[in-house]
CSV table of C-alpha atoms in Angstrom, one decimal:
chain,number,residue,atom,x,y,z
R,1,MET,CA,68.6,-40.1,-5.1
R,2,HIS,CA,65.6,-42.2,-3.9
R,3,LEU,CA,62.3,-40.3,-4.1
R,4,ALA,CA,61.4,-40.8,-0.5
R,5,THR,CA,64.9,-39.5,0.6
R,6,LEU,CA,64.4,-36.5,-1.6
R,7,ALA,CA,60.9,-35.9,-0.2
R,8,ARG,CA,62.2,-36.2,3.3
R,9,HIS,CA,65.0,-33.7,2.6
R,10,THR,CA,62.6,-31.3,1.0
R,11,LEU,CA,60.2,-31.5,3.9
R,12,SER,CA,63.0,-31.0,6.3
R,13,ARG,CA,63.9,-27.7,4.6
R,14,GLY,CA,60.4,-26.4,5.3
R,15,ALA,CA,58.5,-27.3,2.2
R,16,THR,CA,54.8,-28.3,2.5
R,17,PRO,CA,53.8,-31.8,1.4
R,18,ALA,CA,52.0,-30.2,-1.6
R,19,ALA,CA,55.2,-28.3,-2.7
R,20,THR,CA,57.3,-31.4,-2.1
R,21,TYR,CA,54.9,-33.5,-4.3
R,22,ALA,CA,55.1,-30.7,-7.0
R,23,LEU,CA,58.9,-30.7,-6.9
R,24,LEU,CA,59.2,-34.4,-7.4
R,25,ALA,CA,56.6,-34.4,-10.2
R,26,ARG,CA,58.4,-31.5,-11.9
R,27,LEU,CA,61.6,-33.6,-11.9
R,28,GLY,CA,59.8,-35.9,-14.3
R,29,HIS,CA,58.6,-38.7,-12.0
R,30,LYS,CA,55.2,-40.2,-12.4
R,31,PRO,CA,52.5,-38.9,-10.1
R,32,LEU,CA,51.8,-42.0,-8.0
R,33,PRO,CA,55.4,-42.6,-7.0
R,34,CYS,CA,55.7,-38.9,-6.1
R,35,ALA,CA,52.7,-39.0,-3.8
R,36,GLU,CA,53.8,-42.3,-2.3
R,37,ALA,CA,57.3,-40.8,-1.6
R,38,VAL,CA,55.8,-37.8,0.2
R,39,CYS,CA,53.6,-40.1,2.3
R,40,LEU,CA,56.6,-42.4,3.1
R,41,ALA,CA,58.7,-39.3,4.1
R,42,LEU,CA,55.8,-38.3,6.4
R,43,ASP,CA,55.9,-41.8,8.0
R,44,ILE,CA,52.3,-42.5,6.9
R,45,PRO,CA,51.9,-46.3,7.1
R,46,PRO,CA,52.1,-48.1,3.7
R,47,ALA,CA,48.6,-49.6,3.9
R,48,GLU,CA,47.1,-46.2,4.8
R,49,THR,CA,49.1,-44.6,1.9
R,50,ALA,CA,47.7,-47.2,-0.5
R,51,ARG,CA,44.1,-46.7,0.7
R,52,ARG,CA,44.4,-42.9,0.5
R,53,LEU,CA,46.0,-42.8,-2.9
R,54,GLY,CA,43.6,-45.5,-4.2
R,55,GLU,CA,40.7,-43.2,-3.5
R,56,CYS,CA,42.0,-40.4,-5.6
R,57,TYR,CA,44.2,-42.2,-8.2
R,58,ASP,CA,41.8,-42.1,-11.1
R,59,ALA,CA,40.8,-38.5,-10.6
R,60,LEU,CA,44.2,-37.0,-9.9
R,61,LEU,CA,47.1,-39.3,-10.6
R,62,ALA,CA,46.3,-41.6,-13.5
R,63,ASP,CA,46.4,-39.0,-16.3
R,64,PRO,CA,48.0,-35.8,-15.1
R,65,ARG,CA,47.6,-32.6,-17.1
R,66,PRO,CA,50.8,-30.8,-18.2
R,67,ASP,CA,52.1,-28.2,-15.7
R,68,SER,CA,49.5,-29.3,-13.1
R,69,GLU,CA,52.0,-30.5,-10.5
R,70,ALA,CA,51.4,-27.7,-8.0
R,71,ASP,CA,47.6,-27.9,-8.3
R,72,THR,CA,47.7,-31.7,-7.9
R,73,GLY,CA,49.8,-31.4,-4.8
R,74,GLU,CA,47.4,-28.8,-3.3
R,75,VAL,CA,44.4,-31.0,-4.0
R,76,LEU,CA,46.2,-34.0,-2.5
R,77,GLU,CA,46.9,-32.0,0.6
R,78,ALA,CA,43.4,-30.7,0.8
R,79,LEU,CA,42.0,-34.2,0.5
R,80,GLY,CA,44.1,-35.2,3.6
R,81,VAL,CA,46.3,-37.6,1.6
R,82,PHE,CA,49.3,-36.1,3.4
R,83,ASP,CA,47.8,-35.9,6.9
R,84,VAL,CA,50.0,-37.6,9.4
R,85,PRO,CA,48.0,-39.9,11.7
R,86,LYS,CA,48.4,-39.1,15.4
R,87,ARG,CA,48.4,-42.0,17.9
R,88,LEU,CA,45.6,-41.2,20.2
R,89,THR,CA,45.7,-41.6,24.0
R,90,PRO,CA,42.9,-43.5,25.7
R,91,THR,CA,41.3,-40.2,26.7
R,92,GLU,CA,41.4,-39.0,23.1
R,93,HIS,CA,39.9,-42.3,21.9
R,94,ALA,CA,37.0,-41.7,24.4
R,95,LEU,CA,36.7,-38.2,23.1
R,96,VAL,CA,36.4,-39.4,19.5
R,97,GLY,CA,33.7,-41.8,20.7
R,98,HIS,CA,31.6,-39.0,22.1
R,99,LEU,CA,32.2,-36.9,19.0
R,100,THR,CA,31.2,-39.8,16.8
R,101,THR,CA,28.0,-40.3,18.9
R,102,ALA,CA,27.2,-36.6,18.3
R,103,ILE,CA,27.8,-37.0,14.5
R,104,ASP,CA,25.5,-40.0,14.4
R,105,ALA,CA,22.8,-37.9,16.3
R,106,ILE,CA,23.1,-34.8,14.1
R,107,GLY,CA,20.7,-36.2,11.6
R,108,GLY,CA,22.7,-35.6,8.5
R,109,ILE,CA,26.0,-33.9,7.9
R,110,ARG,CA,27.4,-32.2,4.8
R,111,PRO,CA,30.2,-34.1,3.1
R,112,GLY,CA,32.7,-31.3,3.5
R,113,HIS,CA,32.0,-31.0,7.2
R,114,GLN,CA,32.3,-34.8,7.5
R,115,HIS,CA,35.6,-34.7,5.6
R,116,GLY,CA,37.0,-31.9,7.9
R,117,LEU,CA,36.0,-33.8,11.0
R,118,GLN,CA,37.7,-37.0,9.7
R,119,ARG,CA,40.9,-35.1,9.0
R,120,TRP,CA,40.8,-33.6,12.5
R,121,PHE,CA,40.3,-37.1,14.0
R,122,THR,CA,43.2,-38.4,11.9
R,123,THR,CA,45.6,-35.6,12.9
R,124,GLY,CA,44.4,-35.5,16.5
R,125,ASN,CA,43.0,-32.0,16.3
R,126,LEU,CA,40.1,-32.9,18.5
R,127,THR,CA,39.6,-29.4,19.9
R,128,ALA,CA,38.8,-28.1,16.4
R,129,ALA,CA,36.4,-31.1,15.8
R,130,TYR,CA,34.7,-30.3,19.1
R,131,LEU,CA,34.3,-26.6,18.4
R,132,SER,CA,33.0,-27.3,15.0
R,133,LEU,CA,30.3,-29.7,16.3
R,134,ALA,CA,29.5,-27.4,19.2
R,135,SER,CA,28.7,-24.6,16.8
R,136,THR,CA,26.4,-26.9,14.8
R,137,ALA,CA,22.8,-27.8,15.7
R,138,PRO,CA,21.2,-31.2,15.0
R,139,LEU,CA,18.7,-31.2,12.2
R,140,PRO,CA,15.2,-30.7,13.5
R,141,ARG,CA,13.5,-33.6,11.6
R,142,THR,CA,16.2,-36.2,11.6
R,143,GLY,CA,18.5,-35.4,14.4
R,144,ASP,CA,18.4,-36.5,18.1
R,145,PRO,CA,19.1,-33.3,20.0
R,146,ALA,CA,19.2,-34.9,23.5
R,147,THR,CA,21.8,-37.5,22.4
R,148,TYR,CA,23.7,-34.8,20.4
R,149,TRP,CA,24.1,-32.3,23.1
R,150,THR,CA,24.7,-34.9,25.8
R,151,ALA,CA,27.6,-36.4,23.8
R,152,LEU,CA,29.1,-32.9,23.3
R,153,VAL,CA,28.8,-32.2,27.0
R,154,MET,CA,30.7,-35.4,27.8
R,155,ALA,CA,33.3,-34.6,25.0
R,156,GLY,CA,33.7,-31.1,26.3
R,157,GLU,CA,34.2,-32.3,29.9
R,158,LEU,CA,37.0,-34.6,28.7
R,159,LEU,CA,38.6,-31.8,26.7
R,160,THR,CA,38.7,-29.4,29.6
R,161,THR,CA,40.7,-32.0,31.6
R,162,THR,CA,43.4,-32.1,28.8
R,163,GLY,CA,43.8,-28.4,28.2
R,164,PRO,CA,42.9,-24.9,29.3
R,165,ASP,CA,41.6,-23.6,25.9
R,166,PRO,CA,39.0,-21.0,26.9
R,167,ARG,CA,37.0,-21.6,23.6
R,168,VAL,CA,36.3,-25.2,24.9
R,169,ARG,CA,35.0,-23.9,28.2
R,170,TYR,CA,32.7,-21.4,26.4
R,171,ALA,CA,31.5,-24.2,23.9
R,172,LEU,CA,30.9,-26.6,26.8
R,173,THR,CA,28.7,-24.0,28.6
R,174,HIS,CA,26.8,-23.6,25.3
R,175,CYS,CA,26.4,-27.4,25.0
R,176,ARG,CA,25.2,-27.7,28.6
R,177,THR,CA,22.6,-25.0,28.0
R,178,GLN,CA,21.4,-26.8,24.9
R,179,ALA,CA,21.3,-30.2,26.7
R,180,ALA,CA,19.2,-28.7,29.5
R,181,ARG,CA,16.6,-27.5,26.9
R,182,THR,CA,16.1,-31.0,25.4
């Protein structure tokens, strides 16, 4: 059976991408083709698959430790290798633009926070990205609070038109209050 077909079947039975990777690797297949098969089964474009796997190949896939298939699958999933890109609407693109402006105005962002935001942008979980930024303040010395809070107000206004999540309304009120103080 072709690896991608097996991966697609395994995913259709409710397995996570990490567990699917581990199953393929435990069957004796090399790590890179296993990861590629999972990405292919998830309909991640080949160029994007190659980019993602190229970034982690040396650290995770080039020289696997024995019996590490499950751990490798979990790390690949945590890194976002198996994140399925969502096609964004024009409103969502505008929202990402406002969130990116806020990120630029924060004055420095931890790599883990940046990674999480990038994953949310990729998967289209823009509410989570907004709420995360709304609960963060720009750095006092390097940030631009006026730009930061204004961008988040504009992002929050767009989000309230696309869904009734009460957390967004609360965060938008907070962002408006902060913007008024700058």
